[in-house]
Amino acid sequence: MSSFFSDIFVASPATGFQLDAAAGFGTGDGASQPQSLLAGLTPLDPGAGPSVSSELGISPEMQAKLVHDFFDFVHYSMPLFRKDEFLQQYEDGMINRSILLTVLAVTAKSLGLPQGSQVANIDDCLQQLLKNDPLDGPTQPALLLDAFRQSCLLAFYRFHQGHGGDAWDYISRVSRKALRLGLHQLDSTDRYSSFDDILTTPANLEEWRYVWWCIYCLDSYSNIMAATPFVVEKESIRTALVATSLEGLSDNQDGSPVEQFLPTDTRDLWRISAEMSARSTPASYFNMHIVTTTLLREAAAIFRLRRQSPSESLEQRRSQLGDHLSAVLLSLPPQFLREARNAFANESSVDHHARLVCLLHLHAARLLNTITFDPSDDSAWMTSWQRSLAHSEDIVAVIREWDSRYCSTVDPAICLIVLCTLILLYLHEMHEATPGVPTLSDRLQAERNILLLFLEQFARIWALPRSLKGGSKIVTLISTVTWLEV
């Protein structure tokens, strides 16, 4: 667990983004050079070179199925493409080859292929994709959006397939490149002139917003797990929250929607959560995810700093965050806080699980903010200890409603929340169970089993949950572990 309390400083990114390394991108000078299949983002020409399906060792029918499976099961956890537009370009053979390869490979590795299907080529393809950073080469503005999309997908895959420090470093590089280009300032009145050629339409601007907020989430998850400072400072963000869905072309885009921004102070987040929770659209769920991720970021940062360099100002900041968390929770309608799917309101299973992830973020933030490191105050210590059990059981209540069929639709970073909860429940079971009164012990053991089974479901897809599940087994062997040591 020591990596959760490290003191590595992440340097601030510089301005002035340029893609000036050679990696096979077109430079617009008219020169045409032979390029590797994975060397850059080039239009997919069905008549030139081998087909993508033959490169991967899968049938054309399997390729088409993987494309649709990507949007049905994977895209919800990393929304980057307009579904109808992507599928139309795929049918017309106009999808960038590297984008298509990345989508197919990540989907195949996430969901698996039918028994007997060839997978060797997919593994080779992924290894080659991971070696070639899409943002390391010069590119035309029209291809820059796809370059960032591919980088986000590869960062998502790296992080959850257990690449550890390499994945964290990769996400940091993508975050810095996004900051240099100014993706955090898309809606600033004095944004960089380089956007004049990139942001051609309001719909195009919205796609860039989705890319930015996906990078924001990746930066959040990786640095929370590594216990390191965030690359992205929320106070610097002047990119609006999303206003439309990427799932289809049926969104009502009449008129210009009012731009909404992530507040720079967590005390104002309740205003956004109150408005977003009253809606039932993919965009509102995505924005709620950003709100709850921001609260979890703040709780994790305060927790890390209190552990590394405790001070009175940090205790005040911790107390204020507790009020901000309460305000967000009180701003949400009762139906949003209920763990069960709202069948009467025809809540879809995908929306239900998106809401469950938000609830996990909120309960985890409260749990982190509850923990105290000073055992000298017995009263405060016992209050913190009791609240930690209450918040842990709130997390278990959310997990009880989980349907394993939808594991691929959410970011598996939530497994880190489950692992921490699992450890706390084990400590409570160890140190509070009263001999002759097995009720509490039985309850805690049943709750731990639920969390272990949850990790097992995600471990079938991703390497990160597998490693976390292995870590939980190690913890249960340490009978002398104490609350303070955690």
Short mmCIF file of C-alpha atoms in Angstrom, two decimals:
data_model
loop_
_atom_site.label_atom_id
_atom_site.label_comp_id
_atom_site.label_asym_id
_atom_site.label_seq_id
_atom_site.Cartn_x
_atom_site.Cartn_y
_atom_site.Cartn_z
CA MET A 1 0.00 0.00 0.00
CA SER A 2 3.03 2.31 0.19
CA SER A 3 2.49 3.58 -3.38
CA PHE A 4 -0.66 5.30 -2.18
CA PHE A 5 1.44 7.66 -0.04
CA SER A 6 4.32 8.55 -2.33
CA ASP A 7 5.56 12.11 -2.82
CA ILE A 8 6.30 12.28 -6.54
CA PHE A 9 5.85 15.75 -8.04
CA VAL A 10 4.34 16.04 -11.50
CA ALA A 11 5.78 19.01 -13.36
CA SER A 12 3.43 21.63 -14.73
CA PRO A 13 2.93 21.50 -18.51
CA ALA A 14 4.23 24.23 -20.75
CA THR A 15 2.25 26.08 -23.35
CA GLY A 16 2.85 26.02 -27.08
CA PHE A 17 1.84 22.58 -28.30
CA GLN A 18 3.38 21.29 -31.49
CA LEU A 19 3.32 17.80 -32.95
CA ASP A 20 6.78 17.79 -34.45
CA ALA A 21 8.11 14.21 -34.15
CA ALA A 22 7.91 11.87 -37.09
CA ALA A 23 5.46 9.02 -36.64
CA GLY A 24 3.83 8.63 -40.02
CA PHE A 25 1.27 11.43 -39.95
CA GLY A 26 0.58 13.38 -43.11
CA THR A 27 2.26 16.79 -43.08
CA GLY A 28 0.22 18.31 -45.85
CA ASP A 29 3.20 18.84 -48.16
CA GLY A 30 1.90 16.49 -50.84
CA ALA A 31 4.73 13.98 -50.40
CA SER A 32 3.59 10.40 -50.22
CA GLN A 33 5.83 7.89 -48.45
CA PRO A 34 5.18 4.20 -47.79
CA GLN A 35 3.88 3.82 -44.24
CA SER A 36 3.39 0.95 -41.86
CA LEU A 37 -0.21 -0.01 -41.17
CA LEU A 38 0.15 1.33 -37.64
CA ALA A 39 2.42 4.28 -38.41
CA GLY A 40 -0.29 6.91 -38.40
CA LEU A 41 -3.89 7.86 -38.93
CA THR A 42 -4.72 7.39 -42.60
CA PRO A 43 -8.10 6.94 -44.31
CA LEU A 44 -9.13 3.33 -44.73
CA ASP A 45 -9.00 2.54 -48.43
CA PRO A 46 -10.63 -0.88 -49.02
CA GLY A 47 -8.74 -1.27 -52.27
CA ALA A 48 -5.27 -0.58 -50.90
CA GLY A 49 -3.36 -3.22 -48.96
CA PRO A 50 -4.72 -6.03 -46.82
CA SER A 51 -8.05 -5.63 -45.07
CA VAL A 52 -8.11 -4.82 -41.38
CA SER A 53 -9.91 -8.10 -40.63
CA SER A 54 -7.15 -10.13 -42.29
CA GLU A 55 -4.49 -8.12 -40.44
CA LEU A 56 -6.14 -9.07 -37.14
CA GLY A 57 -6.82 -12.67 -38.09
CA ILE A 58 -10.60 -12.35 -37.73
CA SER A 59 -13.44 -12.69 -40.21
CA PRO A 60 -15.19 -9.64 -41.69
CA GLU A 61 -18.32 -10.72 -39.82
CA MET A 62 -16.41 -10.76 -36.52
CA GLN A 63 -14.95 -7.35 -37.33
CA ALA A 64 -18.43 -5.88 -37.85
CA LYS A 65 -19.63 -7.47 -34.61
CA LEU A 66 -16.70 -6.00 -32.66
CA VAL A 67 -17.44 -2.52 -34.00
CA HIS A 68 -21.03 -2.72 -32.78
CA ASP A 69 -19.96 -4.35 -29.50
CA PHE A 70 -17.64 -1.41 -28.92
CA PHE A 71 -20.57 0.98 -28.84
CA ASP A 72 -22.86 -1.42 -26.97
CA PHE A 73 -20.45 -2.29 -24.17
CA VAL A 74 -17.17 -0.32 -24.15
CA HIS A 75 -17.84 3.17 -25.44
CA TYR A 76 -19.93 4.17 -22.42
CA SER A 77 -16.84 4.07 -20.21
CA MET A 78 -14.79 6.24 -22.59
CA PRO A 79 -17.21 8.25 -24.82
CA LEU A 80 -15.18 9.65 -27.69
CA PHE A 81 -17.07 9.12 -30.98
CA ARG A 82 -20.44 10.03 -32.44
CA LYS A 83 -21.97 6.61 -32.86
CA ASP A 84 -24.01 7.15 -36.03
CA GLU A 85 -21.22 9.06 -37.74
CA PHE A 86 -18.62 6.42 -36.84
CA LEU A 87 -20.81 3.55 -38.07
CA GLN A 88 -21.56 5.38 -41.32
CA GLN A 89 -17.87 6.05 -41.94
CA TYR A 90 -17.16 2.41 -41.16
CA GLU A 91 -19.73 1.25 -43.72
CA ASP A 92 -18.25 3.65 -46.29
CA GLY A 93 -14.67 2.51 -45.60
CA MET A 94 -13.61 5.99 -44.48
CA ILE A 95 -12.52 5.27 -40.90
CA ASN A 96 -8.91 5.99 -40.04
CA ARG A 97 -7.12 2.67 -40.06
CA SER A 98 -5.35 3.13 -36.72
CA ILE A 99 -8.58 4.24 -35.04
CA LEU A 100 -10.39 1.16 -36.36
CA LEU A 101 -7.56 -1.15 -35.31
CA THR A 102 -7.53 0.36 -31.82
CA VAL A 103 -11.30 0.04 -31.44
CA LEU A 104 -11.27 -3.57 -32.63
CA ALA A 105 -8.28 -4.63 -30.53
CA VAL A 106 -9.44 -2.97 -27.30
CA THR A 107 -12.95 -4.38 -27.72
CA ALA A 108 -11.66 -7.88 -28.46
CA LYS A 109 -9.39 -7.84 -25.41
CA SER A 110 -12.12 -6.37 -23.19
CA LEU A 111 -15.00 -8.64 -24.20
CA GLY A 112 -13.10 -11.62 -25.58
CA LEU A 113 -13.68 -13.55 -28.79
CA PRO A 114 -15.68 -16.75 -29.28
CA GLN A 115 -13.82 -19.91 -28.40
CA GLY A 116 -11.55 -21.03 -31.21
CA SER A 117 -11.10 -17.56 -32.72
CA GLN A 118 -7.58 -16.42 -33.49
CA VAL A 119 -6.23 -13.88 -31.01
CA ALA A 120 -2.49 -13.87 -31.70
CA ASN A 121 -2.76 -11.14 -34.32
CA ILE A 122 -4.85 -9.00 -31.98
CA ASP A 123 -2.18 -9.26 -29.29
CA ASP A 124 0.52 -8.32 -31.81
CA CYS A 125 -1.59 -5.43 -33.04
CA LEU A 126 -2.09 -4.07 -29.53
CA GLN A 127 1.61 -4.29 -28.76
CA GLN A 128 2.40 -2.37 -31.93
CA LEU A 129 -0.27 0.23 -31.20
CA LEU A 130 1.10 0.74 -27.70
CA LYS A 131 4.60 1.34 -29.09
CA ASN A 132 3.45 4.10 -31.46
CA ASP A 133 2.17 7.22 -29.74
CA PRO A 134 -0.42 8.82 -32.07
CA LEU A 135 0.58 12.27 -30.79
CA ASP A 136 4.29 11.91 -31.52
CA GLY A 137 4.05 12.95 -35.14
CA PRO A 138 3.07 16.06 -37.11
CA THR A 139 -0.50 15.98 -38.31
CA GLN A 140 -3.03 18.03 -40.18
CA PRO A 141 -5.63 19.73 -37.96
CA ALA A 142 -8.36 17.51 -39.42
CA LEU A 143 -6.61 14.41 -38.03
CA LEU A 144 -5.68 15.82 -34.62
CA LEU A 145 -9.03 14.93 -33.04
CA ASP A 146 -8.60 11.29 -34.05
CA ALA A 147 -5.04 11.31 -32.73
CA PHE A 148 -6.28 12.36 -29.29
CA ARG A 149 -9.13 9.87 -29.42
CA GLN A 150 -6.73 7.04 -30.16
CA SER A 151 -4.42 8.20 -27.37
CA CYS A 152 -7.33 8.19 -24.92
CA LEU A 153 -8.33 4.65 -25.88
CA LEU A 154 -4.76 3.42 -25.56
CA ALA A 155 -4.35 5.20 -22.21
CA PHE A 156 -7.58 3.59 -21.01
CA TYR A 157 -6.30 0.18 -22.08
CA ARG A 158 -2.82 0.70 -20.59
CA PHE A 159 -4.21 1.78 -17.23
CA HIS A 160 -6.61 -1.11 -16.81
CA GLN A 161 -4.44 -3.86 -18.21
CA GLY A 162 -1.97 -3.48 -15.37
CA HIS A 163 0.87 -1.59 -17.03
CA GLY A 164 1.44 0.25 -13.71
CA GLY A 165 3.90 3.14 -13.79
CA ASP A 166 4.16 3.05 -17.58
CA ALA A 167 0.41 3.65 -17.83
CA TRP A 168 0.55 6.52 -15.33
CA ASP A 169 3.41 8.13 -17.25
CA TYR A 170 1.55 7.72 -20.54
CA ILE A 171 -1.58 9.36 -19.13
CA SER A 172 0.54 12.22 -17.78
CA ARG A 173 2.04 12.77 -21.23
CA VAL A 174 -1.38 12.79 -22.89
CA SER A 175 -2.64 15.23 -20.24
CA ARG A 176 0.29 17.58 -20.79
CA LYS A 177 -0.14 17.50 -24.54
CA ALA A 178 -3.82 18.33 -24.10
CA LEU A 179 -2.88 21.27 -21.88
CA ARG A 180 -0.28 22.53 -24.33
CA LEU A 181 -2.80 22.49 -27.13
CA GLY A 182 -5.28 24.25 -24.85
CA LEU A 183 -8.02 21.63 -24.60
CA HIS A 184 -8.72 22.95 -21.11
CA GLN A 185 -9.50 26.36 -22.67
CA LEU A 186 -11.82 25.36 -25.53
CA ASP A 187 -14.52 27.84 -24.49
CA SER A 188 -12.26 30.64 -23.33
CA THR A 189 -12.89 33.98 -25.01
CA ASP A 190 -9.16 34.33 -25.69
CA ARG A 191 -8.41 30.74 -26.68
CA TYR A 192 -5.39 29.95 -28.79
CA SER A 193 -5.59 30.87 -32.48
CA SER A 194 -4.56 27.30 -33.34
CA PHE A 195 -8.18 26.30 -32.79
CA ASP A 196 -9.41 28.35 -35.72
CA ASP A 197 -8.69 25.46 -38.09
CA ILE A 198 -9.75 22.72 -35.65
CA LEU A 199 -13.11 23.81 -34.24
CA THR A 200 -15.07 24.02 -37.46
CA THR A 201 -18.62 23.48 -36.13
CA PRO A 202 -20.46 23.40 -32.77
CA ALA A 203 -20.72 19.62 -33.12
CA ASN A 204 -16.97 19.41 -33.64
CA LEU A 205 -16.41 21.56 -30.55
CA GLU A 206 -18.61 19.19 -28.55
CA GLU A 207 -16.50 16.22 -29.67
CA TRP A 208 -13.37 18.01 -28.45
CA ARG A 209 -15.09 18.64 -25.11
CA TYR A 210 -15.72 14.92 -24.71
CA VAL A 211 -12.05 14.23 -25.43
CA TRP A 212 -10.98 16.79 -22.83
CA TRP A 213 -13.23 15.44 -20.08
CA CYS A 214 -12.11 11.87 -20.81
CA ILE A 215 -8.52 13.05 -20.32
CA TYR A 216 -9.61 14.78 -17.10
CA CYS A 217 -11.00 11.47 -15.81
CA LEU A 218 -7.89 9.52 -16.82
CA ASP A 219 -5.69 12.06 -15.04
CA SER A 220 -7.92 11.79 -11.97
CA TYR A 221 -7.99 7.99 -11.74
CA SER A 222 -4.28 7.46 -12.40
CA ASN A 223 -3.05 10.04 -9.91
CA ILE A 224 -5.53 9.01 -7.22
CA MET A 225 -4.19 5.48 -7.53
CA ALA A 226 -0.54 6.60 -7.64
CA ALA A 227 -1.07 9.11 -4.78
CA THR A 228 0.58 11.84 -6.84
CA PRO A 229 -0.46 15.43 -7.65
CA PHE A 230 -2.80 15.86 -10.59
CA VAL A 231 -1.47 17.18 -13.88
CA VAL A 232 -4.75 18.99 -14.60
CA GLU A 233 -5.65 21.87 -12.28
CA LYS A 234 -9.40 22.33 -12.19
CA GLU A 235 -8.92 26.06 -11.54
CA SER A 236 -7.40 26.41 -15.03
CA ILE A 237 -10.29 24.79 -16.89
CA ARG A 238 -12.34 26.93 -19.23
CA THR A 239 -13.87 24.13 -21.29
CA ALA A 240 -17.61 23.78 -20.89
CA LEU A 241 -19.33 20.61 -19.76
CA VAL A 242 -20.95 18.63 -22.57
CA ALA A 243 -24.45 19.53 -23.69
CA THR A 244 -25.33 16.75 -26.12
CA SER A 245 -25.01 12.98 -26.41
CA LEU A 246 -22.66 11.12 -28.73
CA GLU A 247 -25.01 8.15 -28.95
CA GLY A 248 -26.95 9.33 -31.98
CA LEU A 249 -28.09 12.23 -34.11
CA SER A 250 -31.44 12.61 -32.36
CA ASP A 251 -30.27 15.12 -29.78
CA ASN A 252 -32.15 18.36 -29.81
CA GLN A 253 -29.53 20.80 -31.00
CA ASP A 254 -31.88 23.64 -31.89
CA GLY A 255 -30.48 26.93 -30.73
CA SER A 256 -27.31 27.40 -28.72
CA PRO A 257 -27.36 25.59 -25.37
CA VAL A 258 -26.19 27.60 -22.39
CA GLU A 259 -22.58 26.76 -21.60
CA GLN A 260 -22.02 25.30 -18.15
CA PHE A 261 -18.61 25.10 -16.55
CA LEU A 262 -17.15 23.00 -13.78
CA PRO A 263 -16.91 25.29 -10.72
CA THR A 264 -13.37 26.02 -9.57
CA ASP A 265 -14.46 25.62 -5.94
CA THR A 266 -16.09 22.39 -4.73
CA ARG A 267 -18.51 24.41 -2.61
CA ASP A 268 -20.38 25.32 -5.82
CA LEU A 269 -20.63 21.80 -7.25
CA TRP A 270 -24.09 21.28 -5.75
CA ARG A 271 -25.53 23.75 -8.27
CA ILE A 272 -24.38 21.56 -11.17
CA SER A 273 -25.39 18.30 -9.48
CA ALA A 274 -28.87 19.64 -8.72
CA GLU A 275 -29.46 20.48 -12.37
CA MET A 276 -27.86 17.40 -13.91
CA SER A 277 -29.59 14.91 -11.60
CA ALA A 278 -32.98 16.29 -12.63
CA ARG A 279 -32.33 15.21 -16.23
CA SER A 280 -32.17 11.70 -17.66
CA THR A 281 -29.87 12.07 -20.67
CA PRO A 282 -26.47 10.55 -21.46
CA ALA A 283 -24.92 14.02 -21.37
CA SER A 284 -26.29 14.74 -17.88
CA TYR A 285 -25.01 11.40 -16.56
CA PHE A 286 -21.59 12.13 -18.06
CA ASN A 287 -21.55 15.56 -16.41
CA MET A 288 -22.60 14.04 -13.08
CA HIS A 289 -19.66 11.67 -13.48
CA ILE A 290 -17.38 14.70 -13.85
CA VAL A 291 -18.87 16.30 -10.71
CA THR A 292 -18.45 13.19 -8.55
CA THR A 293 -14.97 12.53 -9.97
CA THR A 294 -14.02 16.08 -8.96
CA LEU A 295 -15.22 15.48 -5.40
CA LEU A 296 -13.26 12.24 -5.25
CA ARG A 297 -10.17 14.05 -6.58
CA GLU A 298 -10.43 16.64 -3.84
CA ALA A 299 -10.98 14.05 -1.12
CA ALA A 300 -8.01 12.00 -2.35
CA ALA A 301 -5.76 15.07 -2.56
CA ILE A 302 -6.62 16.16 0.99
CA PHE A 303 -6.18 12.60 2.25
CA ARG A 304 -2.74 12.36 0.61
CA LEU A 305 -1.58 15.73 1.94
CA ARG A 306 -2.84 15.01 5.46
CA ARG A 307 -0.86 11.79 5.37
CA GLN A 308 2.29 13.43 4.03
CA SER A 309 2.33 16.81 5.79
CA PRO A 310 -0.54 17.33 8.28
CA SER A 311 -1.48 20.89 9.17
CA GLU A 312 -4.33 22.89 10.63
CA SER A 313 -5.17 24.37 7.23
CA LEU A 314 -5.61 20.88 5.80
CA GLU A 315 -7.99 20.00 8.63
CA GLN A 316 -10.02 23.10 7.79
CA ARG A 317 -10.00 22.14 4.13
CA ARG A 318 -11.14 18.65 5.09
CA SER A 319 -13.98 20.04 7.20
CA GLN A 320 -15.10 22.32 4.37
CA LEU A 321 -15.10 19.42 1.90
CA GLY A 322 -17.37 17.51 4.27
CA ASP A 323 -19.87 20.35 3.99
CA HIS A 324 -19.49 20.45 0.20
CA LEU A 325 -20.14 16.71 -0.02
CA SER A 326 -23.24 17.08 2.13
CA ALA A 327 -24.47 19.91 -0.09
CA VAL A 328 -24.10 17.78 -3.23
CA LEU A 329 -25.91 14.85 -1.61
CA LEU A 330 -28.74 17.09 -0.44
CA SER A 331 -29.03 18.60 -3.93
CA LEU A 332 -29.81 15.19 -5.42
CA PRO A 333 -33.40 13.90 -5.64
CA PRO A 334 -34.22 10.74 -3.65
CA GLN A 335 -34.55 8.61 -6.79
CA PHE A 336 -30.96 9.43 -7.75
CA LEU A 337 -29.66 8.20 -4.39
CA ARG A 338 -31.59 4.93 -4.46
CA GLU A 339 -29.35 2.02 -5.36
CA ALA A 340 -32.07 0.03 -7.15
CA ARG A 341 -32.86 0.65 -10.82
CA ASN A 342 -35.79 3.02 -11.24
CA ALA A 343 -38.00 0.69 -13.28
CA PHE A 344 -41.08 2.89 -12.95
CA ALA A 345 -39.20 5.72 -14.68
CA ASN A 346 -37.93 3.26 -17.34
CA GLU A 347 -34.31 3.81 -16.32
CA SER A 348 -32.10 1.77 -18.63
CA SER A 349 -29.56 -0.63 -17.18
CA VAL A 350 -26.72 1.38 -18.71
CA ASP A 351 -27.99 4.60 -17.11
CA HIS A 352 -28.54 2.75 -13.84
CA HIS A 353 -24.92 1.63 -13.72
CA ALA A 354 -23.69 5.10 -14.68
CA ARG A 355 -25.64 6.39 -11.69
CA LEU A 356 -24.22 3.65 -9.45
CA VAL A 357 -20.69 4.76 -10.36
CA CYS A 358 -21.54 8.32 -9.29
CA LEU A 359 -22.84 6.99 -5.98
CA LEU A 360 -19.63 5.02 -5.48
CA HIS A 361 -17.61 8.19 -6.07
CA LEU A 362 -19.66 10.10 -3.50
CA HIS A 363 -19.47 7.41 -0.82
CA ALA A 364 -15.74 6.91 -1.44
CA ALA A 365 -15.10 10.64 -1.12
CA ARG A 366 -16.95 10.70 2.21
CA LEU A 367 -15.00 7.65 3.36
CA LEU A 368 -11.62 9.23 2.54
CA ASN A 369 -12.66 12.46 4.20
CA THR A 370 -13.76 10.62 7.36
CA ILE A 371 -10.49 8.85 8.10
CA THR A 372 -8.34 10.49 10.77
CA PHE A 373 -4.64 9.89 11.40
CA ASP A 374 -4.50 11.29 14.95
CA PRO A 375 -5.37 8.67 17.59
CA SER A 376 -4.73 11.05 20.51
CA ASP A 377 -8.34 12.30 20.49
CA ASP A 378 -10.30 9.23 21.53
CA SER A 379 -13.70 10.77 20.82
CA ALA A 380 -12.79 11.95 17.30
CA TRP A 381 -11.07 8.64 16.63
CA MET A 382 -14.10 6.57 17.57
CA THR A 383 -16.42 8.84 15.60
CA SER A 384 -14.19 8.46 12.53
CA TRP A 385 -13.99 4.69 13.05
CA GLN A 386 -17.76 4.34 13.26
CA ARG A 387 -18.40 6.58 10.26
CA SER A 388 -15.90 4.61 8.20
CA LEU A 389 -18.02 1.50 8.74
CA ALA A 390 -21.19 3.37 7.79
CA HIS A 391 -19.67 4.73 4.56
CA SER A 392 -18.16 1.33 3.74
CA GLU A 393 -21.56 -0.28 4.07
CA ASP A 394 -23.02 2.45 1.84
CA ILE A 395 -20.57 1.29 -0.81
CA VAL A 396 -21.60 -2.33 -0.27
CA ALA A 397 -25.25 -1.31 -0.71
CA VAL A 398 -24.38 0.07 -4.16
CA ILE A 399 -22.44 -3.05 -5.13
CA ARG A 400 -25.40 -5.25 -4.13
CA GLU A 401 -27.33 -3.79 -7.07
CA TRP A 402 -24.55 -4.44 -9.60
CA ASP A 403 -25.25 -6.51 -12.69
CA SER A 404 -22.07 -8.14 -13.97
CA ARG A 405 -23.35 -7.95 -17.55
CA TYR A 406 -22.59 -4.22 -17.48
CA CYS A 407 -19.03 -4.32 -16.12
CA SER A 408 -17.62 -3.31 -19.50
CA THR A 409 -19.84 -0.20 -19.68
CA VAL A 410 -18.13 1.52 -16.74
CA ASP A 411 -14.55 2.43 -15.95
CA PRO A 412 -12.97 -0.38 -13.89
CA ALA A 413 -11.09 2.23 -11.84
CA ILE A 414 -13.98 1.88 -9.37
CA CYS A 415 -12.37 -1.42 -8.33
CA LEU A 416 -9.84 0.62 -6.35
CA ILE A 417 -12.73 1.96 -4.26
CA VAL A 418 -13.93 -1.58 -3.68
CA LEU A 419 -10.47 -2.78 -2.60
CA CYS A 420 -10.11 0.00 -0.01
CA THR A 421 -13.59 -0.78 1.31
CA LEU A 422 -12.72 -4.46 1.47
CA ILE A 423 -9.67 -3.72 3.62
CA LEU A 424 -11.67 -1.51 5.99
CA LEU A 425 -14.37 -4.14 6.41
CA TYR A 426 -11.70 -6.69 7.19
CA LEU A 427 -10.25 -4.41 9.88
CA HIS A 428 -13.68 -3.86 11.39
CA GLU A 429 -14.32 -7.59 11.40
CA MET A 430 -10.96 -8.23 13.06
CA HIS A 431 -11.04 -5.58 15.75
CA GLU A 432 -14.71 -5.17 16.57
CA ALA A 433 -16.21 -8.63 16.48
CA THR A 434 -17.28 -9.55 20.02
CA PRO A 435 -16.77 -13.17 21.12
CA GLY A 436 -20.11 -14.83 21.64
CA VAL A 437 -21.90 -12.14 19.57
CA PRO A 438 -21.33 -13.27 15.98
CA THR A 439 -23.95 -11.02 14.37
CA LEU A 440 -21.55 -8.21 13.39
CA SER A 441 -18.84 -10.62 12.29
CA ASP A 442 -21.27 -12.57 10.10
CA ARG A 443 -22.57 -9.37 8.53
CA LEU A 444 -19.10 -8.04 7.75
CA GLN A 445 -17.99 -11.37 6.31
CA ALA A 446 -21.02 -11.47 4.02
CA GLU A 447 -20.29 -7.92 2.87
CA ARG A 448 -16.66 -8.76 2.18
CA ASN A 449 -17.73 -11.73 0.09
CA ILE A 450 -19.95 -9.44 -2.01
CA LEU A 451 -17.02 -7.12 -2.70
CA LEU A 452 -14.70 -10.01 -3.55
CA LEU A 453 -17.22 -11.39 -6.02
CA PHE A 454 -17.52 -7.91 -7.55
CA LEU A 455 -13.75 -7.78 -8.07
CA GLU A 456 -13.89 -11.27 -9.55
CA GLN A 457 -16.35 -10.12 -12.22
CA PHE A 458 -14.10 -7.24 -13.32
CA ALA A 459 -11.02 -9.45 -13.07
CA ARG A 460 -12.41 -11.56 -15.90
CA ILE A 461 -12.02 -8.55 -18.18
CA TRP A 462 -9.17 -6.39 -16.86
CA ALA A 463 -5.75 -7.01 -15.31
CA LEU A 464 -6.05 -4.12 -12.82
CA PRO A 465 -8.90 -5.75 -10.85
CA ARG A 466 -7.01 -9.05 -10.95
CA SER A 467 -4.02 -7.44 -9.27
CA LEU A 468 -6.26 -5.68 -6.75
CA LYS A 469 -8.02 -8.94 -5.97
CA GLY A 470 -4.63 -10.55 -5.37
CA GLY A 471 -3.70 -7.70 -3.05
CA SER A 472 -6.87 -8.19 -1.03
CA LYS A 473 -5.90 -11.81 -0.37
CA ILE A 474 -2.53 -10.69 0.96
CA VAL A 475 -4.19 -8.24 3.34
CA THR A 476 -6.39 -10.94 4.85
CA LEU A 477 -3.25 -12.87 5.83
CA ILE A 478 -1.94 -10.01 7.96
CA SER A 479 -3.69 -10.56 11.27
CA THR A 480 -1.84 -7.73 13.06
CA VAL A 481 -2.78 -4.90 10.71
CA THR A 482 -4.20 -1.84 12.46
CA TRP A 483 -6.45 1.04 11.52
CA LEU A 484 -3.56 3.51 11.73
CA GLU A 485 -1.40 1.40 9.41
CA VAL A 486 -4.09 1.51 6.71
#
